mmCIF file of C-alpha atoms in Angstrom:
data_model
loop_
_atom_site.group_PDB
_atom_site.id
_atom_site.type_symbol
_atom_site.label_atom_id
_atom_site.label_comp_id
_atom_site.label_asym_id
_atom_site.label_seq_id
_atom_site.Cartn_x
_atom_site.Cartn_y
_atom_site.Cartn_z
ATOM 1 C CA MET E 1 166.620 -2.999 -51.190
ATOM 2 C CA VAL E 2 166.591 0.129 -49.009
ATOM 3 C CA ARG E 3 167.595 2.859 -51.497
ATOM 4 C CA PHE E 4 169.803 0.358 -53.311
ATOM 5 C CA VAL E 5 169.419 -1.323 -54.891
ATOM 6 C CA GLY E 6 137.713 -2.673 -69.887
ATOM 7 C CA ALA E 7 137.559 -3.055 -72.538
ATOM 8 C CA ALA E 8 134.004 -1.666 -72.812
ATOM 9 C CA LEU E 9 131.297 -3.925 -71.330
ATOM 10 C CA ALA E 10 128.413 -5.184 -73.499
ATOM 11 C CA LEU E 11 125.506 -3.036 -72.456
ATOM 12 C CA LEU E 12 122.902 -5.752 -72.227
ATOM 13 C CA SER E 13 125.082 -8.107 -70.165
ATOM 14 C CA ALA E 14 126.159 -5.251 -67.938
ATOM 15 C CA ALA E 15 122.563 -4.394 -67.159
ATOM 16 C CA GLY E 16 122.222 -7.230 -64.688
ATOM 17 C CA ALA E 17 125.054 -5.868 -62.559
ATOM 18 C CA CYS E 18 123.541 -2.420 -62.014
ATOM 19 C CA ASP E 19 120.836 -1.511 -59.512
ATOM 20 C CA GLY E 20 117.415 -0.612 -60.821
ATOM 21 C CA GLU E 21 117.913 -1.750 -64.395
ATOM 22 C CA PRO E 22 115.240 -3.307 -66.623
ATOM 23 C CA GLY E 23 114.434 -6.950 -65.925
ATOM 24 C CA GLY E 24 113.357 -9.034 -62.952
ATOM 25 C CA ASP E 25 109.775 -9.021 -61.717
ATOM 26 C CA GLY E 26 109.022 -5.607 -63.191
ATOM 27 C CA SER E 27 110.402 -6.291 -66.654
ATOM 28 C CA THR E 28 108.382 -6.260 -69.835
ATOM 29 C CA SER E 29 108.560 -8.483 -72.878
ATOM 30 C CA GLU E 30 108.237 -5.493 -75.207
ATOM 31 C CA PRO E 31 111.365 -4.719 -77.241
ATOM 32 C CA VAL E 32 113.358 -1.717 -76.127
ATOM 33 C CA ASP E 33 114.614 0.724 -78.717
ATOM 34 C CA ALA E 34 117.874 2.548 -78.159
ATOM 35 C CA SER E 35 115.986 5.777 -78.813
ATOM 36 C CA ASP E 36 114.105 5.235 -75.567
ATOM 37 C CA GLY E 37 117.255 6.385 -73.783
ATOM 38 C CA VAL E 38 117.962 3.015 -72.160
ATOM 39 C CA VAL E 39 121.485 2.884 -73.593
ATOM 40 C CA ASP E 40 122.290 6.347 -72.307
ATOM 41 C CA GLU E 41 120.926 5.404 -68.893
ATOM 42 C CA LEU E 42 123.056 2.269 -68.736
ATOM 43 C CA VAL E 43 126.163 4.186 -69.721
ATOM 44 C CA ALA E 44 125.460 6.719 -66.980
ATOM 45 C CA ARG E 45 125.032 3.960 -64.409
ATOM 46 C CA CYS E 46 128.080 2.024 -65.571
ATOM 47 C CA PRO E 47 130.628 4.783 -66.227
ATOM 48 C CA GLY E 48 133.946 4.619 -67.970
ATOM 49 C CA ALA E 49 137.276 4.066 -66.287
ATOM 50 C CA LYS E 50 138.392 6.778 -63.909
ATOM 51 C CA SER E 51 141.142 7.596 -61.462
ATOM 52 C CA GLU E 52 140.437 9.305 -58.173
ATOM 53 C CA PRO E 53 142.327 10.077 -54.964
ATOM 54 C CA ILE E 54 141.980 7.746 -52.012
ATOM 55 C CA VAL E 55 143.300 8.362 -48.516
ATOM 56 C CA LEU E 56 144.127 6.135 -45.573
ATOM 57 C CA ALA E 57 143.806 8.240 -42.431
ATOM 58 C CA THR E 58 146.174 7.222 -39.642
ATOM 59 C CA PRO E 59 146.902 8.706 -36.208
ATOM 60 C CA THR E 60 150.189 10.120 -37.484
ATOM 61 C CA GLY E 61 148.998 11.480 -40.815
ATOM 62 C CA ASP E 62 147.282 10.655 -44.084
ATOM 63 C CA ILE E 63 148.671 8.147 -46.538
ATOM 64 C CA GLU E 64 147.815 9.285 -50.044
ATOM 65 C CA GLY E 65 146.874 6.926 -52.847
ATOM 66 C CA SER E 66 145.257 6.563 -56.252
ATOM 67 C CA LEU E 67 142.182 4.448 -56.951
ATOM 68 C CA LEU E 68 141.821 3.371 -60.567
ATOM 69 C CA LEU E 69 138.370 2.034 -61.434
ATOM 70 C CA PRO E 70 137.726 0.142 -64.666
ATOM 71 C CA ALA E 71 134.843 0.858 -67.000
ATOM 72 C CA GLY E 72 131.556 -0.780 -66.081
ATOM 73 C CA CYS E 73 129.467 -1.428 -63.012
ATOM 74 C CA SER E 74 130.816 -2.324 -59.617
ATOM 75 C CA PRO E 75 131.511 -4.399 -57.638
ATOM 76 C CA PHE E 76 135.013 -5.036 -58.970
ATOM 77 C CA GLU E 77 137.929 -7.124 -57.869
ATOM 78 C CA VAL E 78 140.496 -4.728 -56.441
ATOM 79 C CA VAL E 79 144.258 -5.186 -56.217
ATOM 80 C CA LEU E 80 146.262 -3.294 -53.616
ATOM 81 C CA ILE E 81 149.694 -2.672 -55.174
ATOM 82 C CA HIS E 82 152.563 -2.279 -52.714
ATOM 83 C CA ALA E 83 155.795 -0.711 -53.938
ATOM 84 C CA GLY E 84 159.280 -2.007 -53.244
ATOM 85 C CA SER E 85 162.019 -0.736 -50.970
ATOM 86 C CA GLY E 86 163.353 2.705 -50.270
ATOM 87 C CA PRO E 87 161.714 5.984 -51.339
ATOM 88 C CA THR E 88 159.693 4.342 -54.118
ATOM 89 C CA ASP E 89 156.367 6.084 -54.752
ATOM 90 C CA ARG E 90 152.984 4.747 -55.825
ATOM 91 C CA ASP E 91 154.002 4.741 -59.502
ATOM 92 C CA GLY E 92 157.182 2.734 -58.895
ATOM 93 C CA ASN E 93 159.454 5.783 -59.163
ATOM 94 C CA SER E 94 162.045 7.529 -57.036
ATOM 95 C CA VAL E 95 163.948 10.786 -57.421
ATOM 96 C CA GLU E 96 166.741 9.038 -59.325
ATOM 97 C CA MET E 97 164.615 6.546 -61.264
ATOM 98 C CA VAL E 98 161.385 7.058 -63.216
ATOM 99 C CA ASN E 99 159.827 4.108 -65.034
ATOM 100 C CA ASP E 100 156.106 4.262 -64.041
ATOM 101 C CA ALA E 101 156.096 0.479 -63.666
ATOM 102 C CA LEU E 102 153.393 0.338 -60.986
ATOM 103 C CA LYS E 103 151.282 3.014 -62.656
ATOM 104 C CA LEU E 104 151.407 1.041 -65.908
ATOM 105 C CA LEU E 105 150.531 -2.129 -64.000
ATOM 106 C CA ALA E 106 147.456 -0.413 -62.541
ATOM 107 C CA GLU E 107 146.374 0.982 -65.893
ATOM 108 C CA GLY E 108 146.775 -2.392 -67.579
ATOM 109 C CA LEU E 109 144.656 -4.112 -64.946
ATOM 110 C CA ALA E 110 141.953 -1.442 -65.257
ATOM 111 C CA GLU E 111 141.818 -2.027 -68.997
ATOM 112 C CA ARG E 112 141.138 -5.671 -68.168
ATOM 113 C CA GLY E 113 138.338 -4.939 -65.681
ATOM 114 C CA VAL E 114 140.223 -4.983 -62.372
ATOM 115 C CA ALA E 115 140.340 -2.034 -59.977
ATOM 116 C CA THR E 116 143.587 -1.069 -58.255
ATOM 117 C CA VAL E 117 144.829 1.032 -55.381
ATOM 118 C CA ARG E 118 148.442 2.132 -55.212
ATOM 119 C CA PHE E 119 149.828 4.537 -52.645
ATOM 120 C CA ASP E 120 152.826 6.503 -51.479
ATOM 121 C CA LYS E 121 154.284 4.709 -48.506
ATOM 122 C CA ARG E 122 154.450 6.466 -45.174
ATOM 123 C CA GLY E 123 157.253 9.028 -45.364
ATOM 124 C CA VAL E 124 157.411 9.010 -49.181
ATOM 125 C CA ALA E 125 156.213 11.636 -51.725
ATOM 126 C CA ALA E 126 152.658 12.832 -50.909
ATOM 127 C CA SER E 127 152.689 10.737 -47.710
ATOM 128 C CA ALA E 128 155.899 12.329 -46.429
ATOM 129 C CA ALA E 129 154.170 14.055 -43.523
ATOM 130 C CA ALA E 130 152.936 10.723 -42.168
ATOM 131 C CA GLY E 131 156.475 9.447 -41.778
ATOM 132 C CA PRO E 132 158.238 9.115 -38.430
ATOM 133 C CA ALA E 133 160.065 12.076 -36.984
ATOM 134 C CA SER E 134 163.309 10.130 -37.234
ATOM 135 C CA GLU E 135 164.373 7.453 -39.688
ATOM 136 C CA ARG E 136 165.505 5.471 -36.659
ATOM 137 C CA ASP E 137 161.856 4.933 -35.732
ATOM 138 C CA LEU E 138 160.843 3.256 -38.997
ATOM 139 C CA ARG E 139 160.322 -0.518 -39.017
ATOM 140 C CA LEU E 140 159.166 -3.000 -41.640
ATOM 141 C CA GLU E 141 156.152 -3.652 -39.413
ATOM 142 C CA THR E 142 155.140 -0.006 -39.861
ATOM 143 C CA TYR E 143 154.546 -0.673 -43.547
ATOM 144 C CA VAL E 144 152.837 -3.982 -42.768
ATOM 145 C CA ASP E 145 150.360 -2.259 -40.451
ATOM 146 C CA ASP E 146 149.604 0.320 -43.126
ATOM 147 C CA ALA E 147 149.053 -2.302 -45.826
ATOM 148 C CA ALA E 148 146.721 -4.258 -43.537
ATOM 149 C CA ALA E 149 144.785 -1.060 -42.815
ATOM 150 C CA TRP E 150 144.406 -0.435 -46.571
ATOM 151 C CA VAL E 151 142.934 -3.926 -46.968
ATOM 152 C CA GLU E 152 140.476 -3.266 -44.127
ATOM 153 C CA LEU E 153 139.420 -0.022 -45.808
ATOM 154 C CA LEU E 154 138.885 -1.645 -49.208
ATOM 155 C CA ALA E 155 137.136 -4.696 -47.771
ATOM 156 C CA GLU E 156 134.456 -2.405 -46.329
ATOM 157 C CA ASP E 157 133.914 -0.594 -49.650
ATOM 158 C CA GLU E 158 130.803 -1.852 -51.476
ATOM 159 C CA ARG E 159 132.431 -1.101 -54.838
ATOM 160 C CA PHE E 160 134.705 -4.111 -54.355
ATOM 161 C CA ARG E 161 134.009 -7.833 -54.018
ATOM 162 C CA GLY E 162 137.470 -8.983 -52.978
ATOM 163 C CA VAL E 163 140.883 -7.572 -52.128
ATOM 164 C CA THR E 164 144.118 -8.996 -53.513
ATOM 165 C CA ILE E 165 147.510 -7.753 -52.340
ATOM 166 C CA ALA E 166 150.193 -7.564 -55.029
ATOM 167 C CA GLY E 167 153.567 -6.761 -53.502
ATOM 168 C CA HIS E 168 156.532 -5.846 -55.677
ATOM 169 C CA SER E 169 160.079 -6.691 -54.563
ATOM 170 C CA GLU E 170 160.371 -5.889 -50.840
ATOM 171 C CA GLY E 171 156.667 -5.057 -51.026
ATOM 172 C CA ALA E 172 156.022 -8.777 -51.516
ATOM 173 C CA LEU E 173 157.237 -9.553 -47.989
ATOM 174 C CA ILE E 174 155.254 -6.624 -46.623
ATOM 175 C CA GLY E 175 152.195 -7.781 -48.560
ATOM 176 C CA MET E 176 152.308 -11.377 -47.360
ATOM 177 C CA LEU E 177 152.693 -10.245 -43.755
ATOM 178 C CA ALA E 178 149.758 -7.855 -44.228
ATOM 179 C CA ALA E 179 147.684 -10.690 -45.701
ATOM 180 C CA GLN E 180 148.140 -12.542 -42.404
ATOM 181 C CA ARG E 181 146.748 -9.601 -40.447
ATOM 182 C CA SER E 182 143.838 -8.552 -42.668
ATOM 183 C CA PRO E 183 140.841 -9.872 -44.633
ATOM 184 C CA ALA E 184 142.849 -10.126 -47.864
ATOM 185 C CA ASP E 185 141.362 -12.639 -50.311
ATOM 186 C CA ALA E 186 144.504 -13.419 -52.337
ATOM 187 C CA PHE E 187 148.181 -12.540 -52.579
ATOM 188 C CA VAL E 188 150.633 -12.060 -55.451
ATOM 189 C CA SER E 189 154.410 -11.885 -55.180
ATOM 190 C CA LEU E 190 155.796 -9.758 -58.015
ATOM 191 C CA ALA E 191 159.563 -10.281 -58.244
ATOM 192 C CA GLY E 192 159.555 -10.946 -54.530
ATOM 193 C CA PRO E 193 162.648 -12.365 -52.783
ATOM 194 C CA GLY E 194 162.385 -15.919 -51.530
ATOM 195 C CA ARG E 195 165.233 -15.591 -49.025
ATOM 196 C CA PRO E 196 165.871 -13.466 -45.936
ATOM 197 C CA ALA E 197 166.980 -9.984 -46.939
ATOM 198 C CA ALA E 198 170.486 -10.281 -45.524
ATOM 199 C CA GLU E 199 171.185 -13.283 -47.741
ATOM 200 C CA LEU E 200 169.904 -11.458 -50.813
ATOM 201 C CA LEU E 201 171.953 -8.369 -49.956
ATOM 202 C CA ARG E 202 175.104 -10.460 -49.667
ATOM 203 C CA GLU E 203 174.534 -11.837 -53.145
ATOM 204 C CA GLN E 204 173.881 -8.427 -54.664
ATOM 205 C CA LEU E 205 176.862 -6.778 -52.969
ATOM 206 C CA ALA E 206 179.207 -9.588 -54.012
ATOM 207 C CA VAL E 207 178.844 -8.532 -57.644
ATOM 208 C CA ARG E 208 179.196 -4.803 -56.900
ATOM 209 C CA LEU E 209 182.009 -4.720 -54.373
ATOM 210 C CA ASN E 210 185.386 -6.319 -53.865
ATOM 211 C CA GLY E 211 188.351 -6.223 -51.534
ATOM 212 C CA PRO E 212 188.090 -4.314 -48.234
ATOM 213 C CA LEU E 213 184.649 -2.852 -49.006
ATOM 214 C CA LEU E 214 183.132 -6.283 -49.618
ATOM 215 C CA ALA E 215 184.730 -7.587 -46.453
ATOM 216 C CA GLU E 216 183.326 -4.637 -44.494
ATOM 217 C CA ALA E 217 179.844 -5.146 -45.955
ATOM 218 C CA ASP E 218 179.927 -8.816 -45.012
ATOM 219 C CA ALA E 219 181.027 -7.951 -41.486
ATOM 220 C CA ILE E 220 178.210 -5.414 -41.117
ATOM 221 C CA LEU E 221 175.676 -7.970 -42.318
ATOM 222 C CA ASP E 222 177.091 -10.543 -39.887
ATOM 223 C CA SER E 223 176.576 -8.095 -37.049
ATOM 224 C CA LEU E 224 173.070 -7.034 -38.082
ATOM 225 C CA GLU E 225 171.973 -10.635 -38.518
ATOM 226 C CA VAL E 226 172.586 -11.248 -34.812
ATOM 227 C CA GLY E 227 170.851 -8.017 -33.830
ATOM 228 C CA LYS E 228 173.923 -5.864 -33.219
ATOM 229 C CA GLN E 229 174.112 -2.438 -34.836
ATOM 230 C CA VAL E 230 177.329 -0.982 -36.247
ATOM 231 C CA THR E 231 178.481 2.551 -35.501
ATOM 232 C CA GLU E 232 181.357 2.926 -37.963
ATOM 233 C CA VAL E 233 180.512 2.683 -41.685
ATOM 234 C CA SER E 234 182.735 3.651 -44.606
ATOM 235 C CA PRO E 235 181.467 6.502 -46.807
ATOM 236 C CA GLU E 236 181.082 4.138 -49.766
ATOM 237 C CA LEU E 237 178.664 1.970 -47.766
ATOM 238 C CA TYR E 238 176.997 4.725 -45.789
ATOM 239 C CA GLU E 239 173.837 5.066 -47.864
ATOM 240 C CA LEU E 240 172.991 1.399 -47.414
ATOM 241 C CA PHE E 241 174.223 0.886 -43.834
ATOM 242 C CA ARG E 242 173.980 4.325 -42.225
ATOM 243 C CA PRO E 243 173.276 3.969 -38.482
ATOM 244 C CA SER E 244 169.850 5.600 -38.741
ATOM 245 C CA VAL E 245 168.582 2.918 -41.153
ATOM 246 C CA GLN E 246 170.002 -0.041 -39.258
ATOM 247 C CA PRO E 247 166.930 -0.451 -36.993
ATOM 248 C CA TYR E 248 164.829 -0.884 -40.143
ATOM 249 C CA LEU E 249 167.298 -3.394 -41.537
ATOM 250 C CA LEU E 250 167.124 -5.379 -38.296
ATOM 251 C CA SER E 251 163.334 -5.549 -38.548
ATOM 252 C CA TRP E 252 163.552 -6.579 -42.210
ATOM 253 C CA PHE E 253 166.202 -9.253 -41.676
ATOM 254 C CA ALA E 254 164.006 -11.012 -39.121
ATOM 255 C CA TYR E 255 161.684 -12.507 -41.740
ATOM 256 C CA ASP E 256 161.995 -15.429 -44.132
ATOM 257 C CA PRO E 257 159.611 -14.781 -47.053
ATOM 258 C CA ALA E 258 159.264 -18.461 -47.943
ATOM 259 C CA ALA E 259 158.257 -19.368 -44.407
ATOM 260 C CA ILE E 260 155.699 -16.550 -44.306
ATOM 261 C CA LEU E 261 154.217 -17.485 -47.681
ATOM 262 C CA ALA E 262 153.825 -21.089 -46.547
ATOM 263 C CA GLN E 263 151.621 -19.897 -43.687
ATOM 264 C CA LEU E 264 149.137 -17.977 -45.848
ATOM 265 C CA ALA E 265 145.719 -19.590 -46.186
ATOM 266 C CA VAL E 266 144.586 -17.509 -49.188
ATOM 267 C CA PRO E 267 145.253 -18.217 -52.893
ATOM 268 C CA ARG E 268 148.821 -17.251 -53.790
ATOM 269 C CA ALA E 269 150.644 -16.508 -57.021
ATOM 270 C CA ILE E 270 154.372 -16.163 -57.623
ATOM 271 C CA VAL E 271 155.469 -14.096 -60.634
ATOM 272 C CA GLN E 272 159.098 -13.844 -61.676
ATOM 273 C CA GLY E 273 160.901 -12.614 -64.778
ATOM 274 C CA THR E 274 163.880 -14.355 -66.328
ATOM 275 C CA THR E 275 165.911 -11.166 -66.871
ATOM 276 C CA ASP E 276 165.517 -9.765 -63.358
ATOM 277 C CA ILE E 277 168.969 -8.673 -62.175
ATOM 278 C CA GLN E 278 167.859 -8.007 -58.577
ATOM 279 C CA VAL E 279 165.755 -11.050 -57.708
ATOM 280 C CA GLY E 280 166.281 -14.293 -59.568
ATOM 281 C CA LEU E 281 164.629 -17.581 -60.440
ATOM 282 C CA PRO E 282 166.055 -19.292 -57.315
ATOM 283 C CA ASP E 283 163.897 -16.932 -55.239
ATOM 284 C CA ALA E 284 160.749 -17.934 -57.112
ATOM 285 C CA GLU E 285 161.733 -21.585 -56.787
ATOM 286 C CA ARG E 286 162.191 -21.256 -53.031
ATOM 287 C CA LEU E 287 158.808 -19.570 -52.668
ATOM 288 C CA ALA E 288 157.175 -22.247 -54.820
ATOM 289 C CA ALA E 289 158.711 -25.041 -52.751
ATOM 290 C CA ALA E 290 157.284 -23.460 -49.607
ATOM 291 C CA ALA E 291 153.814 -23.020 -51.131
ATOM 292 C CA PRO E 292 153.187 -25.903 -53.563
ATOM 293 C CA GLU E 293 149.563 -24.856 -54.108
ATOM 294 C CA ALA E 294 150.594 -21.423 -55.372
ATOM 295 C CA GLN E 295 150.490 -20.652 -59.066
ATOM 296 C CA VAL E 296 153.972 -19.967 -60.429
ATOM 297 C CA ARG E 297 154.343 -17.869 -63.555
ATOM 298 C CA ILE E 298 157.821 -17.406 -64.993
ATOM 299 C CA ILE E 299 157.790 -14.681 -67.634
ATOM 300 C CA GLU E 300 160.496 -14.912 -70.249
ATOM 301 C CA GLY E 301 162.355 -11.636 -70.789
ATOM 302 C CA MET E 302 160.720 -9.668 -67.958
ATOM 303 C CA ASN E 303 163.034 -7.737 -65.645
ATOM 304 C CA HIS E 304 162.667 -6.440 -62.097
ATOM 305 C CA VAL E 305 160.538 -3.441 -63.049
ATOM 306 C CA LEU E 306 158.130 -5.714 -64.943
ATOM 307 C CA LYS E 307 159.274 -4.652 -68.409
ATOM 308 C CA ALA E 308 160.779 -6.497 -71.344
ATOM 309 C CA ALA E 309 164.559 -6.342 -71.155
ATOM 310 C CA LYS E 310 167.658 -8.296 -72.005
ATOM 311 C CA LEU E 311 170.423 -8.930 -69.500
ATOM 312 C CA GLU E 312 172.716 -6.362 -71.130
ATOM 313 C CA ASP E 313 173.262 -3.139 -69.164
ATOM 314 C CA ALA E 314 171.839 -0.865 -71.868
ATOM 315 C CA SER E 315 168.585 -2.805 -72.094
ATOM 316 C CA GLN E 316 168.188 -2.964 -68.330
ATOM 317 C CA SER E 317 168.910 0.739 -67.957
ATOM 318 C CA GLN E 318 166.271 1.664 -70.515
ATOM 319 C CA ALA E 319 163.681 -0.442 -68.712
ATOM 320 C CA TYR E 320 164.503 1.163 -65.361
ATOM 321 C CA PHE E 321 164.496 4.738 -66.658
ATOM 322 C CA ASP E 322 162.052 4.911 -69.591
ATOM 323 C CA PRO E 323 158.422 5.356 -68.481
ATOM 324 C CA SER E 324 157.210 5.033 -72.086
ATOM 325 C CA LEU E 325 158.068 1.325 -72.127
ATOM 326 C CA PRO E 326 155.018 -0.824 -71.220
ATOM 327 C CA VAL E 327 154.919 -3.538 -68.623
ATOM 328 C CA VAL E 328 154.925 -7.018 -70.122
ATOM 329 C CA PRO E 329 151.404 -7.860 -71.389
ATOM 330 C CA GLU E 330 151.801 -11.492 -70.287
ATOM 331 C CA LEU E 331 152.001 -10.254 -66.711
ATOM 332 C CA LEU E 332 148.682 -8.415 -66.986
ATOM 333 C CA ASP E 333 146.868 -11.186 -68.820
ATOM 334 C CA GLY E 334 148.203 -13.803 -66.427
ATOM 335 C CA LEU E 335 147.131 -11.904 -63.315
ATOM 336 C CA VAL E 336 143.604 -11.377 -64.622
ATOM 337 C CA GLU E 337 143.337 -15.017 -65.671
ATOM 338 C CA TRP E 338 144.504 -16.174 -62.245
ATOM 339 C CA LEU E 339 142.096 -13.871 -60.426
ATOM 340 C CA GLY E 340 139.267 -15.285 -62.529
ATOM 341 C CA GLU E 341 140.238 -18.784 -61.425
ATOM 342 C CA VAL E 342 140.648 -18.199 -57.685
ATOM 343 C CA ARG E 343 138.129 -15.440 -56.998
#
């Protein structure tokens, strides 16, 4: 919600994937000794994992990202990771919350041979200068256009043989819309809502508010759902419904994630944890009903930030605020397995 809520390759098998290596028409049947320097040459051609900056240049400023390449020779599958709502950066963090969930996701995929790109959204962290002059000018479609442009950039890069979009939370809706507008080869919803955002917000607010504040929140949502902005907002609700963010909310409320997912022609996967206190199993079920061909993976004990957690407040809080906790290994293994099947 807006502010609210690889392993090392075997050298001989890797040789066939690198340009100019022994074999083919010019190969010899004579045995090759490691002392001949062949091993060193292969290692140099197929380097270890590395992280490097990557930039999407746009007319209004650069969007800064991180490219994480696995060990070995390209081309690699690459996953574009899109963060969730609000001022969430490329690592899955905000000023108030640091858990490194998306950074850990990228590192885990690299260890399993898959490249990733994650980035600071327009107006966030290192991409702050690319943001609009006024918050009133930001729309969900702004992020969709950026994500589609990232896919175009990666699709033209010879180091990659396919681009998958993995959108987390609100980023799932952005990612599926971007997949419609770009040459994306696959799409993954990570804890992505299956209902229009206004409906999900109502559910979340119903357990946080009561009395007059809940009634006011419901009235504001009623108004926004029919395209009418609200000028008067109580201080307790101002961060979520401040007038300057309402144009963004209107653009967000216009989409039904399940309907969009049903329209995608690329392979799709739906991943949901059982201890997610922001997006629940009914969302995954609604997405799955709309896209019966999609793979559905329900991960027992995984919460919204992709970490192992119980439903108790203390366990959830640790997962949201402790960057030393890993993402759930089943998530990583499942994504790589699925990519191997569909790509």
